[in-house]
Amino acid sequence: MRPAEPMTTTIYVCTTCRAPDDPSPERAGQRLYAHLTQTAESQGSDVQIVGVECLSVCKRPCTIAFSAAGKWTYIYGDFPADTGAETILAGAALYEAAADGLIPWKSRPDALKKGVVARLPPLFGSAPSPESVAEKDVAL
Amino acid sequence: MRPAEPMTTTIYVCTTCRAPDDPSPERAGQRLYAHLTQTAESQGSDVQIVGVECLSVCKRPCTIAFSAAGKWTYIYGDFPADTGAETILAGAALYEAAADGLIPWKSRPDALKKGVVARLPPLFGSAPSPESVAEKDVAL
């Protein structure tokens, strides 16, 4: 699947994540990717779901990221392969609703509080400068 | 400083990183940012250096990222505030020379092998799809 058009929310999913002690022949990341695409379709969600061969966060499977043009990009880990899809899609809806991608702390599901791996300011866009956005973000 | 124009390499530097047991009143990330801008200027480097208030990798100071339009974005941690600048700029030169942002494994400095926090595929660009690029990347 191609990366999304500007302003559409993209969920990147690491398809090479391995879960510890997982006997399944299919990698955990691949299973999460399948669950996400199926669940998004059943919900009629307009998010773009893009499988990526390794997001390089191998110690915290499963790993995903939210991104959209002009918004902060967030990378999250620690999602269970077989039950994480609905939590991720609910988080993506909150991300899509946030003009700058910064979900207010009180609204963040626990998985997005504890699971954060890293974030990046809006890339190559016309969004506010990183500095001006960061000062408003009380939930770093 | 504004984010870089497309194709220019941007180094994002977390200016809020704190180093453990650091008695300096100035945060480690802020010192690294200052060293980077001074060293890049003295080298005549054309990279863009952008300070960011928190990249949310607080357990691995100091944290930076390399990004450019159409390339993979890489986030790295564990850089020493006062001696990391030259290593980072050497890495940025290798990143700039790599058309897709994937520095060949053999060429990567140890700091870029051990320090990787996460990576993201090219965002919103016309670069090859994540899948096709990832298959060529033998050093995930």
mmCIF file of C-alpha atoms in Angstrom:
data_model
loop_
_atom_site.group_PDB
_atom_site.id
_atom_site.type_symbol
_atom_site.label_atom_id
_atom_site.label_comp_id
_atom_site.label_asym_id
_atom_site.label_seq_id
_atom_site.Cartn_x
_atom_site.Cartn_y
_atom_site.Cartn_z
ATOM 1 C CA MET A 1 0.000 0.000 0.000
ATOM 2 C CA ARG A 2 1.324 3.450 -0.818
ATOM 3 C CA PRO A 3 1.880 6.013 1.923
ATOM 4 C CA ALA A 4 -1.188 8.118 2.554
ATOM 5 C CA GLU A 5 -1.984 11.442 0.941
ATOM 6 C CA PRO A 6 -1.312 14.514 3.077
ATOM 7 C CA MET A 7 -3.633 14.957 6.083
ATOM 8 C CA THR A 8 -4.769 11.344 6.024
ATOM 9 C CA THR A 9 -3.633 9.481 9.115
ATOM 10 C CA THR A 10 -1.239 6.654 8.409
ATOM 11 C CA ILE A 11 -0.648 3.797 10.823
ATOM 12 C CA TYR A 12 2.712 2.181 10.156
ATOM 13 C CA VAL A 13 2.864 -1.383 11.455
ATOM 14 C CA CYS A 14 6.082 -3.311 11.896
ATOM 15 C CA THR A 15 5.392 -6.665 10.260
ATOM 16 C CA THR A 16 8.663 -8.226 11.415
ATOM 17 C CA CYS A 17 8.103 -7.830 15.183
ATOM 18 C CA ARG A 18 8.489 -11.136 17.041
ATOM 19 C CA ALA A 19 6.674 -11.662 20.330
ATOM 20 C CA PRO A 20 8.676 -13.486 23.031
ATOM 21 C CA ASP A 21 7.735 -17.133 23.588
ATOM 22 C CA ASP A 22 5.293 -17.012 20.682
ATOM 23 C CA PRO A 23 4.897 -20.448 19.079
ATOM 24 C CA SER A 24 3.002 -19.120 16.050
ATOM 25 C CA PRO A 25 4.816 -19.591 12.729
ATOM 26 C CA GLU A 26 3.473 -16.193 11.641
ATOM 27 C CA ARG A 27 5.253 -13.240 13.182
ATOM 28 C CA ALA A 28 3.354 -11.207 15.744
ATOM 29 C CA GLY A 29 3.728 -8.040 13.669
ATOM 30 C CA GLN A 30 2.253 -9.730 10.635
ATOM 31 C CA ARG A 31 -0.731 -10.905 12.676
ATOM 32 C CA LEU A 32 -1.270 -7.414 14.100
ATOM 33 C CA TYR A 33 -1.137 -5.965 10.589
ATOM 34 C CA ALA A 34 -3.803 -8.429 9.445
ATOM 35 C CA HIS A 35 -6.032 -7.696 12.455
ATOM 36 C CA LEU A 36 -5.657 -3.954 11.919
ATOM 37 C CA THR A 37 -6.603 -4.030 8.240
ATOM 38 C CA GLN A 38 -9.589 -6.287 8.939
ATOM 39 C CA THR A 39 -10.815 -4.255 11.897
ATOM 40 C CA ALA A 40 -10.362 -0.923 10.086
ATOM 41 C CA GLU A 41 -12.358 -2.230 7.148
ATOM 42 C CA SER A 42 -15.144 -3.514 9.370
ATOM 43 C CA GLN A 43 -15.293 -0.125 11.119
ATOM 44 C CA GLY A 44 -15.290 1.807 7.845
ATOM 45 C CA SER A 45 -12.178 3.653 9.023
ATOM 46 C CA ASP A 46 -10.374 5.894 6.537
ATOM 47 C CA VAL A 47 -6.938 5.498 8.090
ATOM 48 C CA GLN A 48 -4.181 4.146 5.877
ATOM 49 C CA ILE A 49 -2.452 1.058 7.250
ATOM 50 C CA VAL A 50 1.047 0.477 5.924
ATOM 51 C CA GLY A 51 3.098 -2.596 6.747
ATOM 52 C CA VAL A 52 6.827 -1.938 7.191
ATOM 53 C CA GLU A 53 9.594 -4.491 7.375
ATOM 54 C CA CYS A 54 11.144 -3.422 10.673
ATOM 55 C CA LEU A 55 10.691 -0.170 12.529
ATOM 56 C CA SER A 56 13.877 -1.022 14.501
ATOM 57 C CA VAL A 57 12.170 -1.181 17.896
ATOM 58 C CA CYS A 58 12.769 -4.917 18.232
ATOM 59 C CA LYS A 59 12.728 -5.011 22.041
ATOM 60 C CA ARG A 60 9.171 -3.710 22.328
ATOM 61 C CA PRO A 61 6.894 -5.746 20.063
ATOM 62 C CA CYS A 62 4.525 -5.007 18.520
ATOM 63 C CA THR A 63 5.461 -1.571 17.259
ATOM 64 C CA ILE A 64 3.389 0.957 15.305
ATOM 65 C CA ALA A 65 3.477 4.666 14.418
ATOM 66 C CA PHE A 66 0.912 7.373 13.720
ATOM 67 C CA SER A 67 1.813 9.978 11.128
ATOM 68 C CA ALA A 68 0.153 12.625 8.967
ATOM 69 C CA ALA A 69 1.433 15.595 7.007
ATOM 70 C CA GLY A 70 1.863 18.648 9.210
ATOM 71 C CA LYS A 71 1.505 16.671 12.440
ATOM 72 C CA TRP A 72 3.849 15.231 15.017
ATOM 73 C CA THR A 73 4.682 11.583 14.323
ATOM 74 C CA TYR A 74 4.449 9.181 17.274
ATOM 75 C CA ILE A 75 6.000 5.718 17.568
ATOM 76 C CA TYR A 76 4.540 3.269 20.089
ATOM 77 C CA GLY A 77 5.481 -0.225 21.237
ATOM 78 C CA ASP A 78 4.196 -3.015 23.481
ATOM 79 C CA PHE A 79 0.974 -3.831 21.612
ATOM 80 C CA PRO A 80 -0.289 -7.414 21.807
ATOM 81 C CA ALA A 81 -0.550 -8.924 18.343
ATOM 82 C CA ASP A 82 -3.951 -10.503 18.685
ATOM 83 C CA THR A 83 -5.819 -7.993 20.831
ATOM 84 C CA GLY A 84 -4.177 -4.660 20.067
ATOM 85 C CA ALA A 85 -6.035 -3.637 16.924
ATOM 86 C CA GLU A 86 -9.040 -1.919 18.496
ATOM 87 C CA THR A 87 -6.888 0.024 20.959
ATOM 88 C CA ILE A 88 -4.670 1.210 18.115
ATOM 89 C CA LEU A 89 -7.596 2.279 15.932
ATOM 90 C CA ALA A 90 -9.178 4.156 18.835
ATOM 91 C CA GLY A 91 -5.856 5.932 19.358
ATOM 92 C CA ALA A 92 -5.602 6.719 15.654
ATOM 93 C CA ALA A 93 -9.032 8.364 15.781
ATOM 94 C CA LEU A 94 -7.845 10.605 18.639
ATOM 95 C CA TYR A 95 -4.688 11.397 16.669
ATOM 96 C CA GLU A 96 -6.712 12.262 13.586
ATOM 97 C CA ALA A 97 -8.884 14.598 15.652
ATOM 98 C CA ALA A 98 -5.837 16.464 17.020
ATOM 99 C CA ALA A 99 -4.855 19.208 14.571
ATOM 100 C CA ASP A 100 -1.155 18.942 15.452
ATOM 101 C CA GLY A 101 -1.152 15.236 16.350
ATOM 102 C CA LEU A 102 -0.718 15.968 20.058
ATOM 103 C CA ILE A 103 -3.451 14.037 21.853
ATOM 104 C CA PRO A 104 -4.257 15.799 25.142
ATOM 105 C CA TRP A 105 -2.784 13.823 28.040
ATOM 106 C CA LYS A 106 -6.124 13.275 29.774
ATOM 107 C CA SER A 107 -7.583 11.755 26.610
ATOM 108 C CA ARG A 108 -4.711 9.387 25.936
ATOM 109 C CA PRO A 109 -5.396 5.702 26.445
ATOM 110 C CA ASP A 110 -2.923 4.065 28.839
ATOM 111 C CA ALA A 111 -1.362 2.202 25.924
ATOM 112 C CA LEU A 112 -0.374 5.536 24.353
ATOM 113 C CA LYS A 113 1.002 6.860 27.632
ATOM 114 C CA LYS A 114 3.110 3.850 28.558
ATOM 115 C CA GLY A 115 3.918 2.656 25.064
ATOM 116 C CA VAL A 116 5.552 5.740 23.612
ATOM 117 C CA VAL A 117 8.928 5.002 22.021
ATOM 118 C CA ALA A 118 9.676 8.344 20.375
ATOM 119 C CA ARG A 119 8.107 11.285 18.595
ATOM 120 C CA LEU A 120 9.147 13.619 15.806
ATOM 121 C CA PRO A 121 7.965 17.122 14.943
ATOM 122 C CA PRO A 122 6.063 17.805 11.714
ATOM 123 C CA LEU A 123 8.396 17.021 8.830
ATOM 124 C CA PHE A 124 8.828 19.139 5.701
ATOM 125 C CA GLY A 125 5.486 20.805 6.178
ATOM 126 C CA SER A 126 4.018 24.204 6.812
ATOM 127 C CA ALA A 127 2.968 23.347 10.334
ATOM 128 C CA PRO A 128 4.030 25.451 13.316
ATOM 129 C CA SER A 129 7.692 25.228 14.194
ATOM 130 C CA PRO A 130 8.672 22.417 16.573
ATOM 131 C CA GLU A 131 9.517 24.904 19.273
ATOM 132 C CA SER A 132 6.176 26.677 19.242
ATOM 133 C CA VAL A 133 4.273 23.404 19.262
ATOM 134 C CA ALA A 134 6.350 21.842 21.996
ATOM 135 C CA GLU A 135 5.701 24.701 24.365
ATOM 136 C CA LYS A 136 1.997 23.963 24.221
ATOM 137 C CA ASP A 137 2.439 20.242 24.741
ATOM 138 C CA VAL A 138 2.107 19.665 28.440
ATOM 139 C CA ALA A 139 2.206 15.906 27.989
ATOM 140 C CA LEU A 140 5.582 15.202 26.515
ATOM 141 C CA MET B 1 14.954 27.256 12.834
ATOM 142 C CA ARG B 2 12.390 26.037 10.325
ATOM 143 C CA PRO B 3 12.368 22.421 9.148
ATOM 144 C CA ALA B 4 14.609 21.875 6.168
ATOM 145 C CA GLU B 5 13.596 22.043 2.537
ATOM 146 C CA PRO B 6 13.120 18.699 0.806
ATOM 147 C CA MET B 7 16.308 16.665 0.219
ATOM 148 C CA THR B 8 18.303 18.637 2.766
ATOM 149 C CA THR B 9 19.290 16.489 5.717
ATOM 150 C CA THR B 10 17.797 17.610 8.994
ATOM 151 C CA ILE B 11 19.232 16.654 12.363
ATOM 152 C CA TYR B 12 16.581 16.929 15.052
ATOM 153 C CA VAL B 13 18.098 17.359 18.501
ATOM 154 C CA CYS B 14 16.155 16.857 21.698
ATOM 155 C CA THR B 15 16.980 19.921 23.776
ATOM 156 C CA THR B 16 15.216 18.655 26.897
ATOM 157 C CA CYS B 17 17.262 15.460 27.379
ATOM 158 C CA ARG B 18 18.738 15.225 30.880
ATOM 159 C CA ALA B 19 21.901 13.211 31.442
ATOM 160 C CA PRO B 20 21.958 11.146 34.649
ATOM 161 C CA ASP B 21 24.060 12.561 37.478
ATOM 162 C CA ASP B 22 24.792 15.688 35.474
ATOM 163 C CA PRO B 23 25.426 18.676 37.745
ATOM 164 C CA SER B 24 25.258 21.224 34.907
ATOM 165 C CA PRO B 25 22.406 23.702 35.164
ATOM 166 C CA GLU B 26 22.044 23.534 31.383
ATOM 167 C CA ARG B 27 20.356 20.396 30.107
ATOM 168 C CA ALA B 28 22.506 17.896 28.258
ATOM 169 C CA GLY B 29 20.328 18.139 25.160
ATOM 170 C CA GLN B 30 20.701 21.891 25.063
ATOM 171 C CA ARG B 31 24.479 21.573 25.305
ATOM 172 C CA LEU B 32 24.543 18.994 22.508
ATOM 173 C CA TYR B 33 22.425 21.289 20.347
ATOM 174 C CA ALA B 34 24.881 24.137 20.921
ATOM 175 C CA HIS B 35 27.897 21.928 20.154
ATOM 176 C CA LEU B 36 26.240 20.629 16.990
ATOM 177 C CA THR B 37 25.403 24.046 15.603
ATOM 178 C CA GLN B 38 28.893 25.355 16.365
ATOM 179 C CA THR B 39 30.667 22.307 14.914
ATOM 180 C CA ALA B 40 28.476 22.240 11.787
ATOM 181 C CA GLU B 41 29.216 25.897 11.183
ATOM 182 C CA SER B 42 32.943 25.424 11.636
ATOM 183 C CA GLN B 43 32.856 22.503 9.187
ATOM 184 C CA GLY B 44 30.802 24.419 6.630
ATOM 185 C CA SER B 45 28.164 21.673 6.802
ATOM 186 C CA ASP B 46 24.865 22.257 5.007
ATOM 187 C CA VAL B 47 22.773 20.094 7.326
ATOM 188 C CA GLN B 48 19.883 21.744 9.098
ATOM 189 C CA ILE B 49 19.969 21.424 12.875
ATOM 190 C CA VAL B 50 16.586 21.756 14.566
ATOM 191 C CA GLY B 51 16.148 21.780 18.316
ATOM 192 C CA VAL B 52 13.009 20.028 19.546
ATOM 193 C CA GLU B 53 11.515 20.175 23.019
ATOM 194 C CA CYS B 54 11.377 16.448 23.753
ATOM 195 C CA LEU B 55 11.633 13.584 21.302
ATOM 196 C CA SER B 56 10.085 11.343 24.003
ATOM 197 C CA VAL B 57 13.103 9.043 24.330
ATOM 198 C CA CYS B 58 13.827 10.226 27.848
ATOM 199 C CA LYS B 59 15.608 7.051 28.998
ATOM 200 C CA ARG B 60 18.357 7.288 26.364
ATOM 201 C CA PRO B 61 19.878 10.774 26.442
ATOM 202 C CA CYS B 62 20.962 12.477 24.310
ATOM 203 C CA THR B 63 18.579 11.755 21.465
ATOM 204 C CA ILE B 64 18.691 12.916 17.845
ATOM 205 C CA ALA B 65 17.111 12.009 14.501
ATOM 206 C CA PHE B 66 18.154 12.170 10.854
ATOM 207 C CA SER B 67 15.447 12.955 8.316
ATOM 208 C CA ALA B 68 15.085 14.124 4.717
ATOM 209 C CA ALA B 69 12.243 14.111 2.223
ATOM 210 C CA GLY B 70 11.981 10.774 0.442
ATOM 211 C CA LYS B 71 14.304 9.003 2.873
ATOM 212 C CA TRP B 72 13.911 6.746 5.864
ATOM 213 C CA THR B 73 13.989 8.686 9.142
ATOM 214 C CA TYR B 74 16.238 7.302 11.911
ATOM 215 C CA ILE B 75 16.098 8.114 15.615
ATOM 216 C CA TYR B 76 19.193 7.486 17.748
ATOM 217 C CA GLY B 77 19.940 7.772 21.451
ATOM 218 C CA ASP B 78 22.859 7.483 23.875
ATOM 219 C CA PHE B 79 24.968 10.383 22.596
ATOM 220 C CA PRO B 80 27.195 12.171 25.124
ATOM 221 C CA ALA B 81 26.296 15.843 25.313
ATOM 222 C CA ASP B 82 29.786 17.266 25.235
ATOM 223 C CA THR B 83 31.582 14.897 22.852
ATOM 224 C CA GLY B 84 28.860 13.590 20.544
ATOM 225 C CA ALA B 85 28.701 16.367 17.960
ATOM 226 C CA GLU B 86 31.449 15.168 15.594
ATOM 227 C CA THR B 87 30.152 11.584 15.614
ATOM 228 C CA ILE B 88 26.656 12.813 14.811
ATOM 229 C CA LEU B 89 27.824 15.064 11.971
ATOM 230 C CA ALA B 90 29.906 12.236 10.475
ATOM 231 C CA GLY B 91 26.809 10.030 10.617
ATOM 232 C CA ALA B 92 24.699 12.746 9.010
ATOM 233 C CA ALA B 93 27.161 12.932 6.116
ATOM 234 C CA LEU B 94 26.770 9.177 5.556
ATOM 235 C CA TYR B 95 22.989 9.568 5.741
ATOM 236 C CA GLU B 96 23.070 12.414 3.237
ATOM 237 C CA ALA B 97 25.111 10.263 0.856
ATOM 238 C CA ALA B 98 22.607 7.394 1.022
ATOM 239 C CA ALA B 99 19.856 7.975 -1.545
ATOM 240 C CA ASP B 100 17.213 6.244 0.581
ATOM 241 C CA GLY B 101 18.715 7.105 3.979
ATOM 242 C CA LEU B 102 19.802 3.508 4.605
ATOM 243 C CA ILE B 103 23.482 3.648 5.516
ATOM 244 C CA PRO B 104 25.110 0.320 4.587
ATOM 245 C CA TRP B 105 25.747 -1.721 7.726
ATOM 246 C CA LYS B 106 29.502 -1.948 7.203
ATOM 247 C CA SER B 107 29.774 1.827 6.933
ATOM 248 C CA ARG B 108 27.770 2.595 10.037
ATOM 249 C CA PRO B 109 29.661 3.986 13.014
ATOM 250 C CA ASP B 110 29.141 1.939 16.178
ATOM 251 C CA ALA B 111 27.074 4.754 17.645
ATOM 252 C CA LEU B 112 24.550 4.344 14.828
ATOM 253 C CA LYS B 113 24.458 0.565 15.248
ATOM 254 C CA LYS B 114 23.996 0.479 19.007
ATOM 255 C CA GLY B 115 22.120 3.731 19.394
ATOM 256 C CA VAL B 116 19.172 3.130 17.093
ATOM 257 C CA VAL B 117 15.844 3.800 18.803
ATOM 258 C CA ALA B 118 13.475 3.497 15.837
ATOM 259 C CA ARG B 119 13.128 4.188 12.136
ATOM 260 C CA LEU B 120 10.302 5.223 9.838
ATOM 261 C CA PRO B 121 9.871 4.765 6.098
ATOM 262 C CA PRO B 122 9.810 7.771 3.763
ATOM 263 C CA LEU B 123 6.778 9.853 4.659
ATOM 264 C CA PHE B 124 4.366 11.416 2.185
ATOM 265 C CA GLY B 125 6.914 11.301 -0.589
ATOM 266 C CA SER B 126 7.444 9.718 -3.950
ATOM 267 C CA ALA B 127 10.101 7.356 -2.689
ATOM 268 C CA PRO B 128 9.852 3.599 -3.199
ATOM 269 C CA SER B 129 7.231 1.866 -1.081
ATOM 270 C CA PRO B 130 8.344 0.787 2.393
ATOM 271 C CA GLU B 131 8.101 -2.840 1.391
ATOM 272 C CA SER B 132 10.354 -2.567 -1.621
ATOM 273 C CA VAL B 133 12.958 -0.597 0.257
ATOM 274 C CA ALA B 134 12.930 -2.827 3.297
ATOM 275 C CA GLU B 135 13.680 -5.909 1.270
ATOM 276 C CA LYS B 136 16.932 -4.371 0.167
ATOM 277 C CA ASP B 137 17.922 -3.299 3.639
ATOM 278 C CA VAL B 138 20.049 -6.091 5.021
ATOM 279 C CA ALA B 139 20.929 -4.104 8.127
ATOM 280 C CA LEU B 140 17.632 -3.523 9.854
#
